[in-house]
XYZ file of C-alpha atoms in Angstrom:
676
model
C -46.247 -63.204 -65.248
C -44.856 -65.809 -62.886
C -45.355 -65.235 -59.164
C -43.191 -66.623 -56.388
C -45.393 -68.468 -53.921
C -44.555 -68.407 -50.228
C -46.435 -70.185 -47.437
C -46.647 -69.190 -43.777
C -48.345 -71.323 -41.162
C -49.331 -69.479 -37.983
C -50.117 -71.950 -35.242
C -51.491 -71.221 -31.789
C -52.178 -73.449 -28.822
C -53.238 -73.198 -25.205
C -51.933 -75.012 -22.165
C -54.088 -76.050 -19.203
C -53.501 -74.197 -15.926
C -51.604 -71.472 -17.716
C -52.402 -67.897 -18.600
C -50.021 -67.927 -21.554
C -50.729 -68.777 -25.166
C -48.290 -68.586 -28.014
C -48.095 -67.735 -31.677
C -45.212 -69.146 -33.618
C -43.925 -68.929 -37.176
C -41.275 -70.888 -39.028
C -40.455 -74.536 -39.560
C -43.023 -77.016 -38.214
C -42.157 -79.283 -35.316
C -44.059 -81.103 -32.596
C -43.724 -81.696 -28.916
C -45.894 -83.060 -26.137
C -46.908 -80.663 -23.360
C -48.983 -81.981 -20.463
C -50.541 -84.663 -22.653
C -51.341 -82.432 -25.608
C -49.743 -82.788 -29.003
C -49.247 -79.306 -30.340
C -47.815 -77.807 -33.453
C -45.077 -75.318 -32.716
C -43.919 -72.910 -35.344
C -40.211 -72.285 -35.094
C -37.733 -69.603 -36.183
C -39.047 -66.808 -33.964
C -41.594 -66.787 -31.173
C -44.121 -64.003 -31.403
C -46.492 -63.024 -28.626
C -49.653 -60.987 -29.098
C -50.549 -59.398 -25.735
C -54.197 -58.632 -26.489
C -54.828 -62.183 -27.621
C -52.624 -64.018 -25.165
C -53.550 -62.369 -21.879
C -57.284 -62.981 -22.187
C -58.625 -65.244 -19.454
C -60.804 -67.017 -22.031
C -57.699 -68.403 -23.705
C -56.695 -70.663 -20.829
C -58.391 -73.789 -22.077
C -56.434 -76.605 -23.696
C -56.483 -76.856 -27.440
C -54.945 -75.519 -30.578
C -55.505 -74.320 -34.067
C -53.644 -73.448 -37.208
C -54.080 -71.095 -40.133
C -52.062 -71.590 -43.317
C -51.527 -68.565 -45.549
C -50.248 -68.712 -49.114
C -48.804 -65.393 -50.240
C -48.433 -64.814 -53.969
C -45.924 -62.063 -54.523
C -43.483 -60.889 -57.143
C -40.569 -61.137 -54.764
C -39.544 -63.276 -51.843
C -41.100 -62.675 -48.440
C -39.159 -60.011 -46.480
C -36.922 -61.526 -43.817
C -37.456 -61.395 -40.973
C -41.119 -60.771 -41.729
C -42.214 -61.481 -38.184
C -39.553 -60.625 -35.597
C -39.634 -61.229 -31.810
C -40.810 -57.689 -31.155
C -42.988 -57.104 -34.213
C -46.553 -56.034 -33.477
C -49.510 -56.890 -35.646
C -49.896 -53.221 -36.524
C -46.318 -53.153 -37.784
C -46.954 -56.239 -39.911
C -49.994 -54.637 -41.538
C -48.008 -51.449 -42.195
C -45.121 -53.418 -43.718
C -44.015 -52.187 -47.135
C -45.350 -55.210 -48.944
C -47.912 -55.621 -51.663
C -51.470 -54.545 -50.898
C -52.726 -58.109 -50.827
C -49.966 -59.058 -48.370
C -51.062 -56.436 -45.871
C -54.710 -57.365 -46.280
C -53.932 -61.029 -45.773
C -52.104 -60.425 -42.525
C -54.875 -58.083 -41.368
C -57.379 -60.840 -42.147
C -55.369 -63.274 -40.041
C -55.445 -60.868 -37.133
C -59.217 -60.518 -37.353
C -59.585 -64.278 -37.600
C -57.590 -64.803 -34.421
C -59.535 -62.094 -32.611
C -62.832 -63.648 -33.663
C -61.698 -66.985 -32.320
C -60.780 -65.276 -29.062
C -63.996 -63.280 -28.746
C -66.269 -66.219 -29.408
C -64.316 -68.344 -26.895
C -64.617 -71.449 -29.022
C -62.689 -74.607 -28.273
C -59.805 -74.789 -30.691
C -58.642 -78.293 -29.931
C -58.291 -80.099 -33.285
C -60.395 -77.575 -35.172
C -60.088 -74.131 -36.738
C -62.444 -71.202 -36.909
C -65.131 -71.620 -39.539
C -64.325 -70.058 -42.850
C -67.586 -68.111 -42.781
C -66.232 -66.012 -39.915
C -63.402 -64.887 -42.137
C -65.664 -63.550 -44.857
C -65.217 -59.861 -45.345
C -61.909 -59.754 -43.592
C -60.004 -59.432 -46.826
C -60.782 -57.325 -49.828
C -61.250 -58.988 -53.180
C -62.794 -62.310 -54.135
C -59.447 -63.791 -55.069
C -58.022 -63.171 -51.617
C -61.119 -64.657 -49.992
C -60.885 -67.766 -52.149
C -57.319 -68.698 -51.336
C -57.821 -67.725 -47.676
C -60.686 -70.253 -47.455
C -58.499 -72.914 -48.997
C -55.725 -72.126 -46.529
C -57.970 -72.681 -43.507
C -58.973 -76.030 -44.941
C -55.312 -76.906 -45.192
C -54.925 -75.938 -41.570
C -57.576 -78.483 -40.620
C -55.621 -81.092 -42.578
C -52.463 -80.201 -40.706
C -54.116 -80.632 -37.326
C -55.743 -83.870 -38.449
C -52.419 -85.229 -39.602
C -50.886 -84.113 -36.338
C -53.204 -86.362 -34.350
C -51.872 -89.242 -36.406
C -48.274 -88.229 -35.705
C -47.898 -87.153 -39.324
C -46.789 -83.544 -39.526
C -46.266 -81.614 -42.754
C -44.609 -78.322 -43.527
C -45.103 -75.760 -46.266
C -41.971 -74.418 -47.903
C -42.046 -72.210 -51.007
C -45.488 -73.451 -51.963
C -44.625 -77.147 -51.656
C -45.721 -79.687 -49.077
C -42.928 -81.653 -47.476
C -42.709 -84.166 -44.604
C -41.477 -82.618 -41.388
C -38.078 -84.303 -41.466
C -37.392 -83.040 -44.993
C -38.559 -79.549 -44.080
C -36.256 -79.546 -41.072
C -33.287 -80.611 -43.137
C -34.119 -78.088 -45.825
C -34.182 -75.136 -43.457
C -31.729 -76.292 -40.778
C -28.868 -74.211 -42.118
C -30.989 -71.069 -42.579
C -32.602 -71.211 -39.168
C -29.763 -72.533 -37.035
C -29.401 -69.366 -34.979
C -33.131 -68.811 -34.745
C -33.833 -72.398 -33.697
C -31.382 -71.978 -30.820
C -33.257 -68.870 -29.736
C -36.571 -70.748 -30.018
C -35.254 -73.487 -27.767
C -33.946 -70.902 -25.307
C -37.313 -69.125 -25.121
C -39.108 -72.419 -24.591
C -36.730 -73.387 -21.797
C -37.083 -69.962 -20.197
C -40.868 -70.247 -20.265
C -40.647 -73.757 -18.798
C -38.629 -72.409 -15.870
C -41.335 -69.928 -14.829
C -42.654 -70.371 -11.280
C -46.301 -69.605 -10.463
C -47.755 -68.416 -7.182
C -51.543 -68.405 -6.831
C -51.836 -68.673 -10.602
C -49.528 -65.753 -11.396
C -45.913 -65.934 -12.640
C -43.470 -64.675 -10.009
C -40.032 -65.683 -11.239
C -37.872 -68.401 -12.761
C -36.094 -71.211 -10.965
C -32.312 -71.337 -11.032
C -32.114 -74.517 -13.120
C -34.469 -77.140 -14.495
C -32.335 -80.109 -15.421
C -34.516 -83.175 -16.198
C -31.621 -85.490 -15.369
C -31.279 -84.101 -11.831
C -33.152 -85.883 -9.073
C -35.059 -83.776 -6.560
C -32.606 -84.770 -3.838
C -29.645 -83.548 -5.880
C -30.952 -80.127 -6.890
C -29.987 -78.449 -3.580
C -31.544 -74.980 -3.801
C -31.531 -74.756 -7.599
C -35.310 -75.233 -7.575
C -35.723 -71.821 -5.944
C -36.135 -68.339 -7.427
C -32.947 -66.349 -6.757
C -33.040 -62.566 -6.864
C -29.740 -62.199 -8.726
C -30.451 -65.164 -11.031
C -33.800 -63.712 -12.082
C -32.288 -60.408 -13.258
C -31.325 -61.653 -16.760
C -34.657 -63.500 -16.966
C -36.472 -60.323 -15.986
C -34.535 -58.312 -18.564
C -35.416 -60.881 -21.242
C -39.126 -60.663 -20.411
C -38.990 -56.865 -20.378
C -37.313 -56.724 -23.775
C -39.916 -59.177 -25.055
C -42.786 -57.045 -23.775
C -43.919 -59.496 -21.078
C -44.123 -57.165 -18.110
C -46.459 -59.022 -15.730
C -43.923 -61.541 -14.465
C -41.405 -58.799 -13.651
C -44.045 -56.695 -11.912
C -45.175 -59.677 -9.828
C -41.581 -60.530 -8.948
C -40.858 -56.987 -7.781
C -43.954 -56.747 -5.589
C -43.773 -60.229 -4.071
C -40.089 -59.963 -3.164
C -40.889 -56.570 -1.649
C -43.371 -58.261 0.673
C -40.662 -60.707 1.743
C -38.377 -57.815 2.678
C -40.417 -57.095 5.808
C -40.419 -60.711 7.036
C -38.713 -61.455 10.310
C -35.329 -63.008 9.664
C -33.054 -64.395 12.348
C -30.060 -66.681 12.629
C -28.855 -67.790 16.029
C -31.024 -65.174 17.757
C -29.602 -62.332 15.624
C -31.623 -60.272 13.134
C -30.042 -58.299 10.253
C -31.264 -54.911 9.096
C -34.868 -54.512 7.989
C -33.987 -53.558 4.441
C -32.310 -56.872 3.611
C -33.790 -58.620 0.580
C -33.865 -62.432 0.468
C -31.329 -64.385 -1.526
C -34.075 -66.628 -2.877
C -37.569 -67.922 -2.266
C -39.595 -71.012 -3.027
C -43.323 -71.552 -3.559
C -44.513 -74.220 -1.140
C -47.898 -75.870 -0.736
C -48.878 -76.252 2.925
C -52.044 -77.439 4.706
C -54.544 -74.704 5.460
C -54.805 -73.816 9.145
C -57.662 -75.718 10.731
C -58.409 -77.779 7.647
C -56.063 -80.633 6.788
C -57.949 -81.404 3.595
C -57.272 -77.958 2.103
C -53.945 -76.456 1.092
C -52.579 -73.055 0.241
C -49.469 -71.728 -1.481
C -46.922 -69.713 0.485
C -43.624 -68.042 -0.362
C -40.745 -69.383 1.707
C -37.776 -66.944 1.605
C -34.131 -67.606 2.422
C -32.191 -64.593 3.719
C -28.998 -66.596 3.990
C -29.899 -68.491 7.150
C -30.235 -71.716 5.127
C -27.677 -70.963 2.412
C -24.423 -72.871 2.055
C -21.971 -71.028 4.271
C -24.787 -68.807 5.639
C -23.769 -65.935 3.356
C -25.729 -62.672 3.469
C -27.177 -61.635 0.064
C -25.888 -58.049 -0.024
C -26.411 -57.739 -3.777
C -30.097 -58.802 -3.737
C -31.439 -55.400 -2.725
C -29.152 -53.620 -5.185
C -30.290 -55.814 -8.081
C -33.929 -55.318 -7.017
C -33.613 -51.528 -7.359
C -31.874 -51.888 -10.748
C -34.636 -54.191 -12.035
C -37.353 -51.866 -10.701
C -35.926 -48.969 -12.722
C -35.589 -51.134 -15.840
C -39.231 -52.206 -15.473
C -40.403 -48.599 -15.437
C -38.181 -47.667 -18.383
C -39.219 -50.625 -20.561
C -42.929 -50.803 -19.744
C -43.621 -47.105 -19.213
C -45.544 -48.114 -16.084
C -44.271 -45.763 -13.372
C -47.165 -46.549 -11.046
C -45.223 -49.448 -9.498
C -42.236 -47.367 -8.393
C -44.593 -44.622 -7.184
C -46.462 -46.931 -4.802
C -46.005 -46.130 -1.126
C -44.846 -49.648 -0.248
C -42.296 -49.634 -3.087
C -40.999 -46.199 -2.091
C -40.665 -47.491 1.472
C -38.794 -50.578 0.242
C -36.306 -48.428 -1.684
C -35.680 -46.261 1.383
C -35.155 -49.304 3.615
C -32.482 -50.672 1.282
C -30.774 -47.284 1.064
C -30.794 -46.774 4.826
C -29.243 -50.194 5.305
C -26.493 -49.423 2.773
C -25.884 -45.832 3.921
C -25.861 -46.595 7.648
C -22.943 -45.130 9.589
C -20.190 -47.495 10.631
C -16.509 -47.694 11.464
C -15.335 -47.722 7.863
C -13.275 -44.791 6.548
C -14.090 -45.478 2.909
C -17.257 -44.745 0.880
C -17.234 -48.296 -0.496
C -19.502 -50.929 1.056
C -17.779 -53.271 3.501
C -19.044 -56.851 3.088
C -18.094 -60.396 3.974
C -16.856 -63.061 1.587
C -19.524 -64.667 -0.585
C -21.980 -61.776 -0.472
C -22.568 -61.470 -4.236
C -22.436 -63.653 -7.350
C -19.267 -65.219 -5.960
C -21.082 -66.715 -2.985
C -18.275 -68.924 -1.694
C -14.989 -68.159 -0.017
C -12.808 -66.577 -2.689
C -10.928 -63.841 -0.835
C -13.288 -61.013 -1.829
C -14.205 -59.918 1.699
C -13.734 -56.217 2.277
C -14.703 -53.884 -0.542
C -15.182 -56.057 -3.676
C -15.606 -54.232 -6.969
C -18.815 -56.053 -7.925
C -20.647 -54.743 -4.857
C -19.375 -51.205 -5.415
C -20.497 -51.131 -9.062
C -23.966 -52.451 -8.152
C -24.116 -50.048 -5.205
C -23.351 -47.074 -7.430
C -25.909 -48.174 -10.011
C -28.564 -48.729 -7.340
C -27.916 -45.284 -5.827
C -28.333 -43.592 -9.209
C -31.465 -45.615 -9.955
C -32.991 -44.933 -6.533
C -32.344 -41.192 -6.830
C -34.156 -41.266 -10.159
C -37.194 -43.050 -8.689
C -37.547 -41.526 -5.207
C -40.558 -39.259 -4.909
C -39.631 -35.719 -3.793
C -40.980 -35.176 -0.309
C -39.863 -33.565 2.925
C -39.145 -36.887 4.597
C -36.670 -37.886 1.875
C -34.531 -34.736 1.902
C -31.886 -36.066 4.314
C -31.763 -39.420 2.555
C -31.280 -37.834 -0.883
C -28.571 -35.538 0.523
C -26.704 -38.533 1.956
C -27.210 -40.395 -1.310
C -25.717 -37.579 -3.383
C -22.708 -37.259 -1.086
C -22.105 -41.001 -1.266
C -22.352 -41.066 -5.059
C -19.615 -38.457 -5.451
C -17.360 -39.983 -2.836
C -17.801 -43.524 -4.191
C -17.150 -42.395 -7.749
C -13.962 -40.514 -6.833
C -12.657 -43.304 -4.603
C -13.178 -46.025 -7.202
C -11.866 -44.109 -10.198
C -8.811 -42.885 -8.322
C -7.736 -45.915 -6.294
C -9.191 -49.030 -7.997
C -8.003 -48.201 -11.506
C -4.857 -49.798 -12.943
C -3.276 -49.587 -16.346
C 0.346 -49.795 -17.445
C 1.126 -46.254 -16.249
C -0.568 -46.736 -12.873
C 1.082 -50.119 -12.416
C 4.489 -48.530 -12.903
C 3.538 -45.869 -10.371
C 2.616 -48.524 -7.792
C 5.863 -50.337 -8.581
C 7.736 -47.207 -7.431
C 5.645 -46.560 -4.319
C 7.371 -45.551 -1.110
C 6.154 -47.226 2.069
C 5.295 -46.020 5.566
C 4.190 -42.534 4.498
C 2.595 -40.553 7.300
C 0.961 -37.368 6.042
C -2.301 -36.040 4.669
C -0.678 -35.732 1.251
C 0.736 -39.275 1.066
C 0.924 -40.780 -2.414
C 0.764 -44.387 -1.179
C -2.326 -43.782 0.946
C -3.069 -47.459 1.583
C 0.554 -48.450 2.253
C 0.674 -50.862 -0.672
C 3.896 -52.862 -1.024
C 5.286 -53.071 -4.584
C 6.014 -56.768 -4.081
C 2.234 -57.348 -4.200
C 2.409 -56.866 -7.966
C 2.459 -60.456 -9.223
C 4.753 -61.441 -12.102
C 1.712 -62.546 -14.158
C 0.300 -59.005 -14.082
C 3.517 -57.371 -15.313
C 3.418 -59.543 -18.424
C -0.386 -59.566 -18.791
C -1.153 -55.839 -18.719
C -1.476 -54.594 -22.332
C -0.041 -51.302 -23.527
C -3.562 -50.144 -24.406
C -6.249 -50.877 -21.853
C -6.849 -51.091 -18.131
C -9.352 -52.244 -15.518
C -10.604 -51.835 -11.975
C -8.917 -54.154 -9.492
C -11.059 -56.583 -7.537
C -10.606 -55.210 -4.037
C -8.808 -52.516 -2.043
C -7.997 -52.490 1.649
C -5.119 -51.236 3.786
C -1.892 -52.822 2.526
C -3.837 -54.976 0.061
C -4.766 -54.674 -3.605
C -6.473 -57.640 -5.251
C -5.177 -57.370 -8.812
C -7.472 -60.062 -10.230
C -9.750 -59.018 -13.098
C -13.411 -59.544 -12.135
C -15.659 -59.413 -15.189
C -19.005 -58.515 -13.605
C -17.587 -55.652 -11.548
C -15.763 -54.137 -14.522
C -18.649 -54.558 -16.950
C -21.161 -53.068 -14.552
C -18.794 -50.178 -13.860
C -19.175 -49.369 -17.556
C -22.952 -49.909 -17.504
C -23.478 -47.775 -14.391
C -21.066 -44.991 -15.486
C -18.956 -45.599 -12.405
C -16.088 -45.723 -14.889
C -15.230 -42.623 -16.891
C -15.589 -42.695 -20.667
C -11.839 -43.212 -21.020
C -11.823 -46.005 -18.454
C -14.851 -47.677 -20.058
C -13.128 -47.841 -23.443
C -9.940 -49.059 -21.775
C -11.829 -51.952 -20.135
C -13.211 -53.025 -23.519
C -9.741 -52.583 -25.040
C -8.359 -54.970 -22.443
C -11.096 -57.563 -23.146
C -10.217 -57.404 -26.841
C -6.482 -57.594 -26.170
C -6.856 -60.532 -23.792
C -9.604 -62.337 -25.697
C -7.843 -65.703 -25.519
C -7.717 -65.442 -21.720
C -11.118 -63.926 -20.932
C -13.286 -65.447 -23.694
C -11.425 -68.237 -25.502
C -13.928 -71.061 -26.207
C -16.779 -69.688 -24.083
C -17.450 -66.209 -22.668
C -16.799 -64.999 -20.040
C -14.242 -65.610 -17.270
C -15.781 -64.660 -13.945
C -12.295 -63.692 -12.768
C -8.754 -63.922 -14.029
C -6.397 -65.507 -13.158
C -7.364 -68.480 -11.010
C -5.987 -69.056 -7.529
C -3.600 -72.001 -7.590
C -1.319 -73.973 -5.281
C -0.710 -72.678 -1.799
C -2.621 -69.480 -2.556
C -5.726 -71.543 -3.433
C -5.414 -73.623 -0.263
C -5.084 -70.600 2.016
C -7.676 -68.287 0.434
C -10.424 -70.787 -0.461
C -9.749 -73.238 2.357
C -9.064 -75.944 -0.252
C -12.602 -75.608 -1.613
C -13.171 -78.694 -3.832
C -15.714 -76.795 -5.975
C -13.494 -73.749 -6.521
C -10.477 -75.631 -7.809
C -8.262 -73.710 -10.258
C -10.090 -72.686 -13.459
C -13.407 -73.977 -12.202
C -16.624 -72.411 -10.884
C -15.857 -69.030 -9.249
C -12.114 -69.607 -9.436
C -11.515 -68.737 -13.077
C -14.538 -70.549 -14.517
C -16.362 -69.202 -17.585
C -19.990 -68.107 -17.133
C -22.250 -67.654 -20.187
C -24.708 -65.521 -18.209
C -22.177 -62.662 -18.298
C -22.914 -62.264 -22.011
C -25.786 -59.873 -21.376
C -23.713 -57.516 -19.225
C -21.004 -57.546 -21.891
C -23.637 -56.678 -24.506
C -24.984 -53.710 -22.523
C -21.479 -52.365 -21.868
C -20.399 -52.715 -25.515
C -23.565 -51.125 -26.888
C -23.263 -48.235 -24.449
C -19.740 -47.509 -25.661
C -20.821 -47.934 -29.296
C -18.699 -51.057 -29.746
C -21.322 -53.790 -30.271
C -19.025 -55.816 -32.498
C -17.188 -57.071 -29.394
C -20.393 -58.483 -27.902
C -21.508 -59.887 -31.262
C -18.214 -61.770 -31.551
C -18.662 -63.229 -28.051
C -22.251 -64.246 -28.836
C -21.057 -66.101 -31.932
C -18.586 -68.033 -29.788
C -21.274 -68.954 -27.245
C -23.853 -69.865 -29.883
C -21.672 -72.665 -31.232
C -21.827 -74.655 -27.995
C -24.486 -73.521 -25.543
C -27.468 -75.433 -26.909
C -25.394 -78.502 -27.762
C -23.947 -78.537 -24.253
C -27.466 -78.188 -22.755
C -27.022 -74.654 -21.399
C -24.586 -75.374 -18.542
C -24.109 -73.101 -15.564
C -20.377 -72.644 -16.151
C -17.358 -74.069 -17.979
C -14.019 -75.310 -16.658
C -10.364 -75.174 -17.762
C -8.274 -72.210 -18.767
C -9.873 -71.965 -22.218
C -13.343 -73.102 -21.112
C -13.129 -76.331 -23.093
C -15.043 -78.520 -20.617
C -18.500 -78.225 -19.109
C -18.065 -77.516 -15.394
C -17.551 -80.649 -13.347
C -20.415 -79.723 -10.996
C -22.295 -77.413 -13.378
C -26.063 -77.778 -13.504
C -27.475 -78.129 -16.979
C -30.328 -76.017 -18.345
C -29.240 -73.197 -16.064
C -31.855 -70.468 -16.399
C -29.558 -67.471 -16.265
C -27.277 -68.995 -18.900
C -30.347 -69.237 -21.126
C -31.624 -65.760 -20.244
C -28.202 -64.125 -20.522
C -27.848 -65.433 -24.075
C -31.351 -64.256 -25.030
C -30.866 -60.764 -23.612
C -27.561 -60.398 -25.446
C -29.171 -61.468 -28.741
C -32.132 -59.122 -28.274
C -29.893 -56.178 -27.448
C -27.652 -56.732 -30.468
C -30.769 -56.822 -32.666
C -32.297 -53.734 -31.022
C -29.445 -51.806 -29.383
C -31.632 -48.821 -28.479
C -33.330 -51.004 -25.847
C -30.065 -51.083 -23.864
C -30.688 -47.446 -22.872
C -33.338 -48.727 -20.480
C -30.687 -50.692 -18.589
C -27.591 -48.520 -18.354
C -27.110 -45.385 -16.245
C -26.065 -42.221 -18.057
C -23.108 -40.236 -16.765
C -24.300 -37.631 -14.264
C -23.117 -34.122 -15.156
C -23.135 -32.881 -11.551
C -21.015 -35.801 -10.387
C -18.551 -35.296 -13.247
C -18.268 -31.603 -12.407
C -17.720 -32.324 -8.726
C -15.032 -34.897 -9.554
C -13.235 -32.406 -11.780
C -13.181 -29.863 -8.951
C -11.893 -32.490 -6.517
C -9.217 -33.645 -8.971
C -8.031 -30.088 -9.503
C -7.751 -29.587 -5.750
C -5.710 -32.776 -5.303
C -2.104 -31.911 -4.284
C -0.840 -34.793 -6.431
C -1.915 -32.846 -9.535
C 0.833 -30.257 -8.862
C -1.711 -27.486 -8.939
C -2.767 -24.943 -6.383
C -5.691 -25.722 -4.131
C -9.048 -24.351 -5.142
C -11.944 -23.651 -2.839
C -14.852 -25.956 -3.581
C -18.136 -24.313 -4.377
C -19.871 -27.132 -2.531
C -18.767 -29.371 0.294
C -18.532 -33.062 -0.550
C -17.748 -35.825 1.879
C -14.987 -38.013 0.467
């Protein structure tokens, strides 16, 4: 009988001053990291928590084990996936010898770990592997494989790297060419994971976040604040680490940013509310008090007092609550959200958002530039993005708040706000062809409690582009609503997160995805996804943006295309059981992102050019792509991110809709009183 022979090389290495080690599988390649030549297995990165988080594995060095599997059929693909555990590998429905071989590898690695031996340019002795596999034949070829591993590492020191493919030994360049077509997608993911790991920031030896961008071509004087850890920018990075099973960095980020919340923050002698979260922070090394020869690391936060335009980061606290819930859902560790300081932090954010003011609406009133669009773009007032994040944060906070007497009033206010915000947004922000025709026929200057045109909107505000652009099937939430003003621009993040958070009804959620499909050439084109559509041009651009040279038409926030929005699109599509839309967008992005060096955004109407001022190797472009890929591969994981529709809120909205005079029905007495 003829057996197909398949070779796997599992290579591991350690980096100095790092608590992370890696296991890789796939095509062999090399790179230099802090002076060490290491072998890196490509195709899919695989992390083993028990092995990698041991403090004894922090020394520099490396090792390799080559395994030859003799089987009747080809090796299952993917045999080792990004989320596969060793136990799952052993239980794989393969031949008995296959499972024993992999189990032997696991024991070999554990022995290396337990004995704390230096692995630089050497492998574990073969004697230690005796007894790990059953059968003399298995033991024989396993011994030979370890010897081959030594040869690989020896050749590596001489800059001569070999690869095993289907039982044959090939030079690295031939192996790369041989498998380049098969592993194209996976190699892009490998590069993305490496870049994401390289962007990690450490504080006192522990990972606390990822910097906004790490472009090698950028000088330190030109990076502005892109060398800082931004709250909103870390969210896709945090989601990627959570989906990968690396929980420590997210936990550290949550707790350290919580400590910054209580810092004193002033600008021109004025202090904002206590619950405000910073926009970003940076790890700085400063001299130790009283000892100039010693230094210490400190976190230096920016609450907007140093930001361009001095914008307040309203969305930071909302994203922090959303990430906190996702951490608990993914890791199963609820002890973090149950901590007294974390509970206090949640309440401080809620009190800041729910504070009484002059506003008549349940939506949050904010200034321009207070969210992802952090420059002047005419979104001051009640922008959709803030309302969607606000709704999601309220639902998440209600889920995490510990029941106690002191929280009763806060939870009551939270519930009232959820219902009012949901009704207000669904009723007044939504537009489709039918609603657009209704606005077109609005009467003005209505003075009554039962007015149809409650916000005194003038039909002439409906732009000619919208009349032609609105599809027969589909709709969306407008960007902003104020007295006598409706911002009809389509804002991607606000609409996608309305789906994710269940702020949109099921019908509205499907209609939003219908519109994205119908207007694919406008919203996706050559790179997903337009941050808003259409762009401000001409006199409108000059008046609204102040002639902002960075927000020129179809650039940056003014109609630019942002790859980081891929992950929100993926969550929304998976939630509505339409993952094919996200998969199609990922395919479009995958063709260019790595080649274009992971830019921050793209310019032009069809996103054909890299943004004129876009930073390369933008971390949230990298992380957004990775999260989208992981979610498409394991869609069930998206449940840890989205908010399910709340039955009580839906019931309350139905009662309120039935009691609305516009429905041509008699008034009904509400069973409960809701503030709208």
